[in-house]
Structure formats: C-alpha cells, structure tokens
Amino acid sequence: MSTPDTHISGFEGELLTAGIGGYDAARGVWNAMIDRRPALIARCRNAQDVMAAVRHAAAHDLGISIRAGGHNVAGHAVCDGGLMVDLTQMRGVSVDAERRVASVEGGALWGDVDKATQAHGLATPGGLISDTGVAGLTLSGGIGWLRAKHGLSIDNLVAADVVTADGTLVHTSANKNPELLWALRGGGGNFGVVTRFEFSLHPAGPEVMFAAPIYAIEDGPGPIRAWRDFMLKHDGLIGSLCEFSTAGGEDFPEESWGKRVYTLACVYNGDAAEGEALMQPLRELGDMVTDFSGRMSYCEVQTLFDTLMPAGDFRCYWKARYLTDLSDEMIDLAMANAEAAPSENSISSLWNFGGATAQVPADATAFGDRSFGWMYSLDGVWPDAADDAANIAWARDGWDSAARFGHEGRAYLNFPGHGEDNDVLTRATFGANYQRLVEIKTKYDPQNRFHFNQNIKPEA
C-alpha cells in the first residue's frame, strides 16, 4: 500500500488528512466508541467525485470505507489507514409523484426522504430514526414502521447507480445489470458506492396513528403476550415493536422515574382513524405508566426515537437476531434481560414481522428467507468508557441466551455488534444466497476493496 497524496485527479470535492481542519469531525460517527483514522477522507459532491476517489484508492491499493449517515454501530463508515468516501454533501432527493418514484442521493438521511415525499402524500419504508443514513439502512434490509403493508426498504429499491471497485459508474435495475440490484437488496456495502437510489413510493400520511401505551415490567408480561397475539392477527396492518427501556424525564410521571418499562409502539399502515379504533385494545391491557399514543404527522412519527440515539454522545454495542416464533419463554427472557441492563440508556426490543415482509420469496433478494415472525434486538447504550465491558457483556449475553429461539442462526446485519462475528454471522444470515453473493462480489470487487462491512469475500 502506497501513501496517498492530497491530490486526486478529476476530484473537485474536499480532501482531508490528519492535521487538516475538519478531519477529526469528519471521521467521527454516531457511536462514540469508534476512533479510527483514515489516511484520506474524500468529501464528494457528486458521482464524478466518487469515481475519482475510488480510482485513486485502487491506484494506491487502499481499502475503501463509505460514510453516509454514519449510524452503523460497528463504525463501518470509518477505516484505519484507507480512504473514506464521505457522501454527507450528497443529500438531494427528488420526487416523481406521477410515477411514484423517489431519486435519492447516496448521502441522504431518512429525514430528507420523508420531507420530500410527504410533500406529495407519499412515503417509502425507512427506519425509525430520521438522521439514519438511507444507504446503510437500506443495503442491509431496512426495517421501519411501514413494513406491514410495504415491506422492507430493499423491497422498494427499484434501481441504483453504483461506483464499483474500478471506478466505473454502473446503473442497475430490473432490466440492466439485474444481478447487482439483487445483491444490493440486502447484501450490504460489499459491491460499491451507491451514489443514487430509486425507491417506489406509496400513499401514506400526512396523518398516521401511533399507539404507544407504556407498562411497567414489574407488573408482568401479560400485556406483551396480548400484544403478541394481537400482532399475529394484524401483521399486515401494523408495524410494531415492544421496546424495553427505563422511565425518566418530564414525559413520564415522576413516580415512575428509574423504573424499567416497556412500550408497545405501533404504527397503523393506513387510515389514522381506522388505526386508532383498531389499536385501542392495546391501551387497555392493565395499569399504564403513561400513554404516548395519538394521531400525528408521518414525519413526526419518523422523529420520535431520535432523542434516544443522539449522534456521538454515547458508546454503543448492538446485537439482533431473528426469531421463528415469540414464545412465552422468550418474552420472559427478554423481560429478565431488560431488568438486568447495567445502563439506564440501554434499550431492547421485540419486533413483529409477517405481512408484506414475509411475502417476498427467499431467492428474490439477497436478504434471503422471510419466514421468521419476530426479531429480538439488544441496544447497549452508555456514556462512560469504564463501563464498556459490563455493557457489551450484557448485550452479548442476552443475544447468546436467545439463540435457542433464533431462526436458523440468522441476524439483522445492521446490528452486528462491533463486527467480531463477521464471517460466521454473514454466512449464516445469507444462507442459501451466500454463494451467489460471492459470485457477484467477485465480478464487481475482485480485490475486496470494499471490506469495511459485513464482508462477503470474493473468490480467490
């Protein structure tokens, strides 16, 4: 590997190296544990800048990391010693309301997409936090509130422009380079830098119904079991999760501060009034700590969880696995794990699936099999480095203890811990699709230039 200079032929963006103002801010990401130092940061303004930066990396034998929103908990956006392609200045979104298609630049955040699409009464499935990057969330699946009716983010990805490892800009769609589009639908950042996404859009909002009754863990699992049974009846209408957290702050009654609680958070994928009536039983399952339910704008719903995850403020370790079913025993385990969390900032969740997500055949996208019914995630979040070991152990042990309820060893690759299980976890998650992904990786990135991810190694 040669040392890169600070000039890139054909590049018109901003180049940053150690010692240059802005370098440390540019290499910082959402997880405060990530402290890596790229040899060069290329802040790109357009696809041509990305092409020039990738060609430069190839000429200097540099690995390439890709920063969009910088939300990946493993810090895949930032490399040590390589070239970081920074897309944060490429956030444009345009909407063709007649065709119901959004064109989204590679550095856009979900808040950018929601604002642009809601101006036309449209939306595409995104995440739960508005400042999450579109690219990172989408490429490993993309789980959001609209999954019940419209599936995952990847199920709505209809085309993309990708700068591959040799610096070529490749367009992929159902009719052009379709194998690359197939790989992007769940295969992560293994195949290049996506400079533009095209998503299909659906009527949604502007008002939606958000149900969020909150119950105390000490009052037992009854409401969760009722919620589970309710979700099984309505999985094609409601995107939901049962989130365990610690009560605190002015939104909670003072007498509940410090208590472990769970929120039955639900978004009805249709008319707000209809959803309010349908989900009312979830607000009548016992004595509530409080209730955050109400009709609100779709854009507001998309920002409700933002304050739980402020960028750069906390140290984080997240793990998640898919569950075949949600048994009483698994619910009890999730409650016990939540009570044992060493940090009051940590959360853990049970997510429902089924609905439109489950209707996609296993071989239709790289994401693979959709027959799991649930997901369990543990999001270790804490402020002090002295508490790293305890909090990582909590998330890791909780994830391991749920393995017996898991679905074929598969995991959500946007919550990969710190990437320490990379090869084993990636192979298990892609299952029968893994070898096809290896073949596509070999075609588009034979030197594995893009390996700062849940890596799929090319054939030798």
Short mmCIF file of C-alpha atoms in Angstrom, two decimals:
data_model
loop_
_atom_site.label_atom_id
_atom_site.label_comp_id
_atom_site.label_asym_id
_atom_site.label_seq_id
_atom_site.Cartn_x
_atom_site.Cartn_y
_atom_site.Cartn_z
CA MET A 1 0.00 0.00 0.00
CA SER A 2 1.45 3.35 -1.00
CA THR A 3 0.88 6.59 0.85
CA PRO A 4 -1.85 8.64 -0.84
CA ASP A 5 -1.15 12.24 -1.70
CA THR A 6 -3.63 15.04 -1.14
CA HIS A 7 -4.49 15.47 -4.80
CA ILE A 8 -6.90 13.29 -6.75
CA SER A 9 -7.15 13.71 -10.48
CA GLY A 10 -10.65 14.77 -11.53
CA PHE A 11 -11.81 15.29 -7.94
CA GLU A 12 -13.50 18.61 -7.15
CA GLY A 13 -14.69 17.97 -3.60
CA GLU A 14 -12.78 18.44 -0.34
CA LEU A 15 -9.85 16.25 0.74
CA LEU A 16 -8.97 15.86 4.40
CA THR A 17 -5.97 14.28 6.10
CA ALA A 18 -4.81 14.23 9.72
CA GLY A 19 -3.90 17.72 10.85
CA ILE A 20 -6.24 19.48 8.44
CA GLY A 21 -9.15 21.34 9.98
CA GLY A 22 -12.34 19.32 9.81
CA TYR A 23 -10.59 15.93 9.66
CA ASP A 24 -11.50 14.86 13.21
CA ALA A 25 -15.11 15.96 12.84
CA ALA A 26 -15.40 14.12 9.52
CA ARG A 27 -14.09 10.84 10.94
CA GLY A 28 -16.44 10.95 13.92
CA VAL A 29 -19.58 8.82 13.68
CA TRP A 30 -22.67 8.18 15.75
CA ASN A 31 -21.05 5.53 18.04
CA ALA A 32 -18.60 7.32 20.35
CA MET A 33 -16.56 4.10 20.69
CA ILE A 34 -15.34 4.36 17.09
CA ASP A 35 -11.96 6.12 16.86
CA ARG A 36 -10.37 5.28 13.51
CA ARG A 37 -8.09 7.37 11.34
CA PRO A 38 -8.43 7.14 7.56
CA ALA A 39 -5.35 8.04 5.54
CA LEU A 40 -7.57 10.24 3.39
CA ILE A 41 -11.16 11.46 3.54
CA ALA A 42 -12.74 12.39 0.23
CA ARG A 43 -15.82 14.58 0.75
CA CYS A 44 -17.63 14.06 -2.53
CA ARG A 45 -20.09 16.43 -4.19
CA ASN A 46 -21.31 14.14 -6.97
CA ALA A 47 -20.86 10.78 -8.65
CA GLN A 48 -17.86 12.03 -10.62
CA ASP A 49 -16.04 12.81 -7.35
CA VAL A 50 -16.84 9.32 -6.09
CA MET A 51 -15.48 7.76 -9.28
CA ALA A 52 -12.26 9.78 -8.98
CA ALA A 53 -11.83 8.86 -5.31
CA VAL A 54 -12.35 5.14 -5.94
CA ARG A 55 -9.87 5.16 -8.83
CA HIS A 56 -7.36 6.90 -6.57
CA ALA A 57 -7.85 4.23 -3.91
CA ALA A 58 -7.30 1.50 -6.48
CA ALA A 59 -4.10 3.16 -7.73
CA HIS A 60 -2.73 3.34 -4.18
CA ASP A 61 -4.04 -0.09 -3.10
CA LEU A 62 -6.25 1.39 -0.41
CA GLY A 63 -9.27 -0.16 1.19
CA ILE A 64 -12.41 1.98 0.96
CA SER A 65 -14.97 2.74 3.64
CA ILE A 66 -18.20 4.58 2.84
CA ARG A 67 -19.78 7.19 5.07
CA ALA A 68 -23.38 8.24 4.55
CA GLY A 69 -25.27 8.74 7.82
CA GLY A 70 -22.53 7.19 9.98
CA HIS A 71 -25.09 5.32 12.11
CA ASN A 72 -23.76 1.77 11.79
CA VAL A 73 -22.96 0.63 15.31
CA ALA A 74 -19.80 -1.20 14.19
CA GLY A 75 -18.49 2.01 12.65
CA HIS A 76 -18.12 0.53 9.17
CA ALA A 77 -18.18 4.07 7.76
CA VAL A 78 -14.65 4.75 9.03
CA CYS A 79 -11.49 2.83 8.17
CA ASP A 80 -7.99 2.85 9.63
CA GLY A 81 -5.38 3.77 7.04
CA GLY A 82 -7.63 3.56 3.98
CA LEU A 83 -9.72 6.03 2.01
CA MET A 84 -13.08 7.11 3.40
CA VAL A 85 -15.60 8.14 0.75
CA ASP A 86 -17.71 10.77 2.50
CA LEU A 87 -21.15 11.26 0.95
CA THR A 88 -22.54 13.69 3.52
CA GLN A 89 -22.72 16.53 0.98
CA MET A 90 -24.80 14.39 -1.42
CA ARG A 91 -28.25 14.58 0.18
CA GLY A 92 -30.53 15.54 -2.69
CA VAL A 93 -33.99 13.97 -3.04
CA SER A 94 -36.33 14.43 -6.00
CA VAL A 95 -39.83 13.01 -6.32
CA ASP A 96 -41.76 11.99 -9.41
CA ALA A 97 -45.23 11.94 -7.87
CA GLU A 98 -46.90 10.71 -11.04
CA ARG A 99 -44.64 7.66 -11.31
CA ARG A 100 -44.43 7.36 -7.51
CA VAL A 101 -40.65 7.15 -7.54
CA ALA A 102 -38.08 9.00 -5.43
CA SER A 103 -34.50 9.56 -6.58
CA VAL A 104 -32.23 9.78 -3.54
CA GLU A 105 -28.54 10.67 -3.41
CA GLY A 106 -26.24 8.31 -1.52
CA GLY A 107 -25.59 10.61 1.44
CA ALA A 108 -29.22 11.45 2.18
CA LEU A 109 -30.78 10.84 5.58
CA TRP A 110 -34.24 9.39 6.07
CA GLY A 111 -35.48 12.76 7.27
CA ASP A 112 -34.55 14.19 3.86
CA VAL A 113 -36.57 11.50 2.11
CA ASP A 114 -39.59 11.79 4.40
CA LYS A 115 -39.79 15.57 4.00
CA ALA A 116 -39.60 15.40 0.19
CA THR A 117 -42.02 12.51 -0.27
CA GLN A 118 -44.60 13.67 2.28
CA ALA A 119 -44.96 16.90 0.32
CA HIS A 120 -46.80 14.66 -2.17
CA GLY A 121 -48.58 12.46 0.40
CA LEU A 122 -46.18 9.61 -0.35
CA ALA A 123 -43.58 7.56 1.54
CA THR A 124 -41.25 4.60 1.21
CA PRO A 125 -40.33 2.32 4.12
CA GLY A 126 -37.42 3.83 6.05
CA GLY A 127 -36.05 3.41 9.55
CA LEU A 128 -37.18 4.60 12.98
CA ILE A 129 -34.68 7.45 13.37
CA SER A 130 -34.70 10.37 10.97
CA ASP A 131 -30.95 11.04 10.89
CA THR A 132 -30.08 7.47 9.91
CA GLY A 133 -28.43 7.28 6.50
CA VAL A 134 -30.56 5.93 3.67
CA ALA A 135 -27.67 3.92 2.25
CA GLY A 136 -26.58 1.97 5.30
CA LEU A 137 -30.07 1.16 6.48
CA THR A 138 -31.33 0.11 3.05
CA LEU A 139 -28.45 -2.07 1.90
CA SER A 140 -28.78 -4.49 4.82
CA GLY A 141 -32.57 -4.66 4.64
CA GLY A 142 -34.16 -1.59 6.19
CA ILE A 143 -36.73 -2.24 8.91
CA GLY A 144 -39.25 0.54 9.51
CA TRP A 145 -42.82 1.33 10.52
CA LEU A 146 -44.34 0.69 7.06
CA ARG A 147 -43.07 -2.90 6.76
CA ALA A 148 -46.50 -4.42 7.46
CA LYS A 149 -48.02 -3.13 4.22
CA HIS A 150 -44.99 -2.24 2.09
CA GLY A 151 -42.14 -4.49 3.24
CA LEU A 152 -38.53 -3.57 3.89
CA SER A 153 -36.59 -0.70 2.33
CA ILE A 154 -34.95 -3.13 -0.09
CA ASP A 155 -38.35 -4.33 -1.29
CA ASN A 156 -38.93 -0.81 -2.60
CA LEU A 157 -35.50 -0.31 -4.16
CA VAL A 158 -36.11 -0.37 -7.90
CA ALA A 159 -32.84 1.00 -9.32
CA ALA A 160 -29.46 2.38 -8.27
CA ASP A 161 -26.28 3.98 -9.60
CA VAL A 162 -23.18 2.33 -8.17
CA VAL A 163 -19.49 3.20 -8.43
CA THR A 164 -17.77 -0.18 -8.47
CA ALA A 165 -14.23 -1.01 -7.37
CA ASP A 166 -12.58 0.05 -10.64
CA GLY A 167 -14.22 3.48 -10.51
CA THR A 168 -16.91 2.71 -13.11
CA LEU A 169 -20.42 4.11 -12.65
CA VAL A 170 -22.87 1.25 -13.18
CA HIS A 171 -26.65 1.58 -13.38
CA THR A 172 -28.66 -1.34 -12.10
CA SER A 173 -32.38 -2.07 -12.39
CA ALA A 174 -34.65 -4.97 -13.22
CA ASN A 175 -33.61 -4.62 -16.88
CA LYS A 176 -29.97 -3.59 -16.61
CA ASN A 177 -27.35 -5.43 -14.53
CA PRO A 178 -30.17 -7.05 -12.53
CA GLU A 179 -27.79 -9.30 -10.58
CA LEU A 180 -26.26 -6.22 -8.96
CA LEU A 181 -29.67 -4.90 -7.90
CA TRP A 182 -30.43 -8.33 -6.43
CA ALA A 183 -27.20 -8.14 -4.40
CA LEU A 184 -27.86 -4.60 -3.18
CA ARG A 185 -31.18 -5.76 -1.78
CA GLY A 186 -29.69 -6.96 1.49
CA GLY A 187 -26.04 -7.61 0.62
CA GLY A 188 -24.71 -4.50 2.34
CA GLY A 189 -21.95 -2.21 1.10
CA ASN A 190 -19.93 -5.02 -0.45
CA PHE A 191 -20.38 -4.10 -4.11
CA GLY A 192 -19.52 -0.43 -4.42
CA VAL A 193 -20.58 3.09 -3.52
CA VAL A 194 -24.26 3.73 -4.24
CA THR A 195 -24.46 7.34 -5.42
CA ARG A 196 -28.18 7.27 -6.20
CA PHE A 197 -31.13 5.13 -5.13
CA GLU A 198 -34.56 4.92 -6.73
CA PHE A 199 -37.40 3.89 -4.44
CA SER A 200 -41.01 3.12 -5.18
CA LEU A 201 -43.45 5.27 -3.19
CA HIS A 202 -46.83 4.62 -1.64
CA PRO A 203 -49.67 6.79 -0.36
CA ALA A 204 -49.07 7.41 3.36
CA GLY A 205 -49.95 10.17 5.78
CA PRO A 206 -49.90 13.02 6.20
CA GLU A 207 -51.61 11.84 9.41
CA VAL A 208 -51.00 8.39 10.86
CA MET A 209 -51.96 6.69 14.09
CA PHE A 210 -49.16 5.94 16.53
CA ALA A 211 -50.04 3.79 19.55
CA ALA A 212 -47.58 3.76 22.45
CA PRO A 213 -49.04 2.56 25.75
CA ILE A 214 -46.30 2.05 28.36
CA TYR A 215 -46.47 -0.62 31.04
CA ALA A 216 -44.16 -1.41 33.97
CA ILE A 217 -42.03 -4.55 33.80
CA GLU A 218 -42.80 -5.20 37.47
CA ASP A 219 -46.47 -5.66 36.53
CA GLY A 220 -45.62 -8.72 34.48
CA PRO A 221 -45.73 -10.00 30.89
CA GLY A 222 -49.49 -10.05 30.36
CA PRO A 223 -49.68 -7.00 28.07
CA ILE A 224 -46.77 -8.30 25.95
CA ARG A 225 -48.45 -11.65 25.44
CA ALA A 226 -51.67 -9.91 24.48
CA TRP A 227 -49.73 -7.63 22.11
CA ARG A 228 -48.09 -10.69 20.51
CA ASP A 229 -51.44 -12.34 19.86
CA PHE A 230 -52.87 -9.07 18.53
CA MET A 231 -49.93 -8.62 16.14
CA LEU A 232 -50.34 -12.14 14.78
CA LYS A 233 -53.90 -11.23 13.79
CA HIS A 234 -52.98 -7.88 12.24
CA ASP A 235 -49.41 -8.29 10.95
CA GLY A 236 -50.41 -6.97 7.52
CA LEU A 237 -51.67 -3.70 9.01
CA ILE A 238 -49.34 -2.71 11.86
CA GLY A 239 -45.58 -2.24 12.12
CA SER A 240 -44.68 -2.63 15.77
CA LEU A 241 -42.11 -3.31 18.44
CA CYS A 242 -42.22 -3.88 22.17
CA GLU A 243 -39.39 -1.70 23.47
CA PHE A 244 -37.87 -2.13 26.93
CA SER A 245 -36.34 0.98 28.48
CA THR A 246 -36.02 2.98 31.70
CA ALA A 247 -38.59 5.65 32.52
CA GLY A 248 -37.28 9.14 33.10
CA GLY A 249 -37.72 12.76 32.15
CA GLU A 250 -40.61 15.17 32.04
CA ASP A 251 -42.68 12.99 29.70
CA PHE A 252 -43.06 10.38 32.46
CA PRO A 253 -44.81 10.72 35.83
CA GLU A 254 -42.14 11.47 38.45
CA GLU A 255 -43.09 8.42 40.49
CA SER A 256 -42.07 6.18 37.57
CA TRP A 257 -38.56 7.60 37.14
CA GLY A 258 -35.95 4.86 37.22
CA LYS A 259 -38.48 2.09 36.65
CA ARG A 260 -37.97 -0.47 33.92
CA VAL A 261 -40.86 -0.23 31.48
CA TYR A 262 -41.93 -1.42 28.05
CA THR A 263 -43.68 0.44 25.27
CA LEU A 264 -46.00 -1.31 22.81
CA ALA A 265 -45.11 1.02 19.94
CA CYS A 266 -47.26 0.60 16.82
CA VAL A 267 -47.89 2.44 13.56
CA TYR A 268 -51.03 1.59 11.63
CA ASN A 269 -50.27 1.31 7.91
CA GLY A 270 -53.45 3.00 6.71
CA ASP A 271 -56.16 5.48 7.69
CA ALA A 272 -55.42 7.12 11.06
CA ALA A 273 -58.98 6.98 12.39
CA GLU A 274 -59.29 3.32 11.43
CA GLY A 275 -55.99 2.58 13.12
CA GLU A 276 -56.95 4.42 16.30
CA ALA A 277 -60.04 2.27 16.70
CA LEU A 278 -58.27 -0.98 15.82
CA MET A 279 -55.36 -0.46 18.22
CA GLN A 280 -57.41 0.79 21.19
CA PRO A 281 -57.30 -2.65 22.93
CA LEU A 282 -53.52 -2.32 23.28
CA ARG A 283 -54.15 0.69 25.51
CA GLU A 284 -56.44 -1.29 27.81
CA LEU A 285 -54.21 -4.17 28.92
CA GLY A 286 -53.68 -3.05 32.51
CA ASP A 287 -52.47 -0.07 34.52
CA MET A 288 -50.29 2.08 32.29
CA VAL A 289 -47.25 4.07 33.39
CA THR A 290 -48.24 6.59 30.73
CA ASP A 291 -49.52 6.63 27.15
CA PHE A 292 -47.86 8.42 24.24
CA SER A 293 -50.49 7.35 21.72
CA GLY A 294 -52.08 9.75 19.28
CA ARG A 295 -52.64 10.80 15.71
CA MET A 296 -49.72 12.75 14.31
CA SER A 297 -47.94 13.50 11.08
CA TYR A 298 -45.90 10.77 9.45
CA CYS A 299 -42.78 12.96 9.61
CA GLU A 300 -43.29 13.43 13.36
CA VAL A 301 -43.56 9.68 13.89
CA GLN A 302 -40.30 9.25 11.99
CA THR A 303 -38.51 11.50 14.52
CA LEU A 304 -39.97 10.15 17.77
CA PHE A 305 -36.97 7.94 18.55
CA ASP A 306 -34.31 10.48 17.55
CA THR A 307 -33.70 11.65 21.11
CA LEU A 308 -32.88 8.10 22.25
CA MET A 309 -29.85 7.99 19.96
CA PRO A 310 -28.06 11.38 19.83
CA ALA A 311 -25.08 11.26 17.49
CA GLY A 312 -21.70 10.93 19.19
CA ASP A 313 -22.98 11.18 22.76
CA PHE A 314 -22.91 7.52 23.75
CA ARG A 315 -20.88 4.36 23.49
CA CYS A 316 -22.83 1.57 21.82
CA TYR A 317 -22.94 -2.14 21.15
CA TRP A 318 -25.99 -3.65 19.43
CA LYS A 319 -26.92 -7.19 18.52
CA ALA A 320 -30.09 -8.60 16.95
CA ARG A 321 -31.34 -11.99 15.83
CA TYR A 322 -34.45 -13.17 14.03
CA LEU A 323 -36.88 -15.40 15.93
CA THR A 324 -39.08 -18.06 14.38
CA ASP A 325 -41.82 -17.55 16.96
CA LEU A 326 -42.35 -15.43 20.07
CA SER A 327 -42.99 -17.89 22.87
CA ASP A 328 -43.90 -17.05 26.46
CA GLU A 329 -40.43 -18.23 27.45
CA MET A 330 -38.77 -15.82 25.01
CA ILE A 331 -40.89 -12.96 26.35
CA ASP A 332 -39.85 -13.83 29.91
CA LEU A 333 -36.20 -13.91 28.83
CA ALA A 334 -36.49 -10.51 27.16
CA MET A 335 -38.01 -9.05 30.32
CA ALA A 336 -35.27 -10.51 32.52
CA ASN A 337 -32.57 -9.19 30.19
CA ALA A 338 -34.13 -5.73 30.21
CA GLU A 339 -34.18 -5.64 34.02
CA ALA A 340 -30.51 -6.65 34.10
CA ALA A 341 -29.28 -3.87 31.80
CA PRO A 342 -26.38 -2.07 33.53
CA SER A 343 -27.14 1.24 31.81
CA GLU A 344 -30.38 3.21 32.05
CA ASN A 345 -29.76 4.38 28.47
CA SER A 346 -29.87 0.86 27.01
CA ILE A 347 -32.95 -0.43 25.25
CA SER A 348 -34.00 -3.80 23.91
CA SER A 349 -36.90 -4.69 21.67
CA LEU A 350 -39.12 -7.41 20.23
CA TRP A 351 -40.14 -6.58 16.64
CA ASN A 352 -43.06 -8.08 14.72
CA PHE A 353 -42.79 -9.18 11.10
CA GLY A 354 -45.07 -11.11 8.75
CA GLY A 355 -47.31 -9.04 6.49
CA ALA A 356 -45.76 -7.75 3.27
CA THR A 357 -42.25 -8.53 4.52
CA ALA A 358 -42.98 -12.25 4.67
CA GLN A 359 -44.48 -12.40 1.16
CA VAL A 360 -41.14 -11.95 -0.62
CA PRO A 361 -39.57 -15.28 -1.73
CA ALA A 362 -36.22 -16.19 -0.19
CA ASP A 363 -34.40 -16.10 -3.53
CA ALA A 364 -35.94 -12.81 -4.73
CA THR A 365 -33.46 -10.65 -2.81
CA ALA A 366 -30.03 -11.15 -1.26
CA PHE A 367 -31.68 -10.65 2.14
CA GLY A 368 -32.97 -14.21 1.90
CA ASP A 369 -35.57 -16.17 3.83
CA ARG A 370 -38.51 -14.17 5.25
CA SER A 371 -40.24 -16.92 7.24
CA PHE A 372 -39.19 -15.58 10.66
CA GLY A 373 -42.00 -13.96 12.61
CA TRP A 374 -40.07 -11.73 15.01
CA MET A 375 -36.75 -10.12 15.85
CA TYR A 376 -35.01 -9.53 19.17
CA SER A 377 -32.54 -6.65 19.49
CA LEU A 378 -30.37 -5.50 22.37
CA ASP A 379 -29.01 -1.97 22.11
CA GLY A 380 -26.33 -1.39 24.70
CA VAL A 381 -26.00 2.41 25.14
CA TRP A 382 -23.88 4.01 27.89
CA PRO A 383 -21.81 7.17 28.47
CA ASP A 384 -18.63 6.07 30.29
CA ALA A 385 -15.71 4.07 28.83
CA ALA A 386 -15.16 2.50 32.24
CA ASP A 387 -18.44 0.64 31.73
CA ASP A 388 -17.60 -0.82 28.31
CA ALA A 389 -17.05 -4.40 29.45
CA ALA A 390 -20.24 -4.63 31.52
CA ASN A 391 -22.48 -3.21 28.81
CA ILE A 392 -21.01 -5.22 25.95
CA ALA A 393 -21.34 -8.36 28.07
CA TRP A 394 -25.00 -7.57 28.77
CA ALA A 395 -25.89 -7.22 25.09
CA ARG A 396 -23.73 -10.15 24.07
CA ASP A 397 -25.03 -12.47 26.80
CA GLY A 398 -28.63 -11.53 26.07
CA TRP A 399 -28.11 -12.22 22.37
CA ASP A 400 -26.49 -15.59 23.13
CA SER A 401 -29.21 -16.58 25.58
CA ALA A 402 -31.85 -16.03 22.88
CA ALA A 403 -30.08 -18.31 20.39
CA ARG A 404 -32.33 -21.26 21.20
CA PHE A 405 -35.30 -19.22 19.96
CA GLY A 406 -33.47 -17.99 16.87
CA HIS A 407 -34.36 -18.57 13.25
CA GLU A 408 -31.62 -20.67 11.63
CA GLY A 409 -28.86 -18.59 13.25
CA ARG A 410 -29.80 -15.53 11.18
CA ALA A 411 -29.24 -11.97 12.31
CA TYR A 412 -30.06 -8.43 11.24
CA LEU A 413 -26.76 -7.23 9.82
CA ASN A 414 -27.39 -3.56 10.62
CA PHE A 415 -26.96 -4.53 14.30
CA PRO A 416 -23.71 -6.53 14.10
CA GLY A 417 -22.10 -5.74 17.46
CA HIS A 418 -18.66 -4.48 16.54
CA GLY A 419 -18.32 -6.89 13.63
CA GLU A 420 -16.45 -9.54 15.61
CA ASP A 421 -18.71 -12.33 14.30
CA ASN A 422 -18.33 -11.16 10.71
CA ASP A 423 -17.73 -14.27 8.63
CA VAL A 424 -19.76 -16.78 10.65
CA LEU A 425 -22.69 -14.39 11.09
CA THR A 426 -22.70 -13.31 7.45
CA ARG A 427 -22.68 -16.87 6.11
CA ALA A 428 -25.44 -17.97 8.46
CA THR A 429 -27.59 -14.93 7.70
CA PHE A 430 -27.45 -15.22 3.91
CA GLY A 431 -27.75 -19.00 3.97
CA ALA A 432 -28.56 -20.40 0.52
CA ASN A 433 -27.95 -16.99 -1.07
CA TYR A 434 -24.36 -16.71 0.12
CA GLN A 435 -22.62 -18.37 -2.82
CA ARG A 436 -24.49 -16.25 -5.35
CA LEU A 437 -23.37 -13.16 -3.44
CA VAL A 438 -19.77 -14.39 -3.57
CA GLU A 439 -20.03 -14.66 -7.36
CA ILE A 440 -21.42 -11.12 -7.70
CA LYS A 441 -18.79 -9.79 -5.29
CA THR A 442 -16.08 -11.44 -7.38
CA LYS A 443 -17.39 -9.78 -10.52
CA TYR A 444 -17.66 -6.25 -9.12
CA ASP A 445 -14.96 -6.18 -6.41
CA PRO A 446 -12.42 -8.96 -7.02
CA GLN A 447 -9.76 -7.33 -4.79
CA ASN A 448 -12.26 -6.86 -1.93
CA ARG A 449 -11.64 -3.13 -1.94
CA PHE A 450 -14.96 -2.69 -0.10
CA HIS A 451 -14.38 -4.80 3.00
CA PHE A 452 -15.32 -2.41 5.80
CA ASN A 453 -18.74 -4.07 6.21
CA GLN A 454 -20.30 -7.44 6.98
CA ASN A 455 -17.88 -8.70 4.42
CA ILE A 456 -18.52 -11.18 1.63
CA LYS A 457 -15.12 -12.27 0.40
CA PRO A 458 -14.62 -12.70 -3.36
CA GLU A 459 -13.30 -15.93 -4.78
CA ALA A 460 -9.51 -16.05 -4.91
#
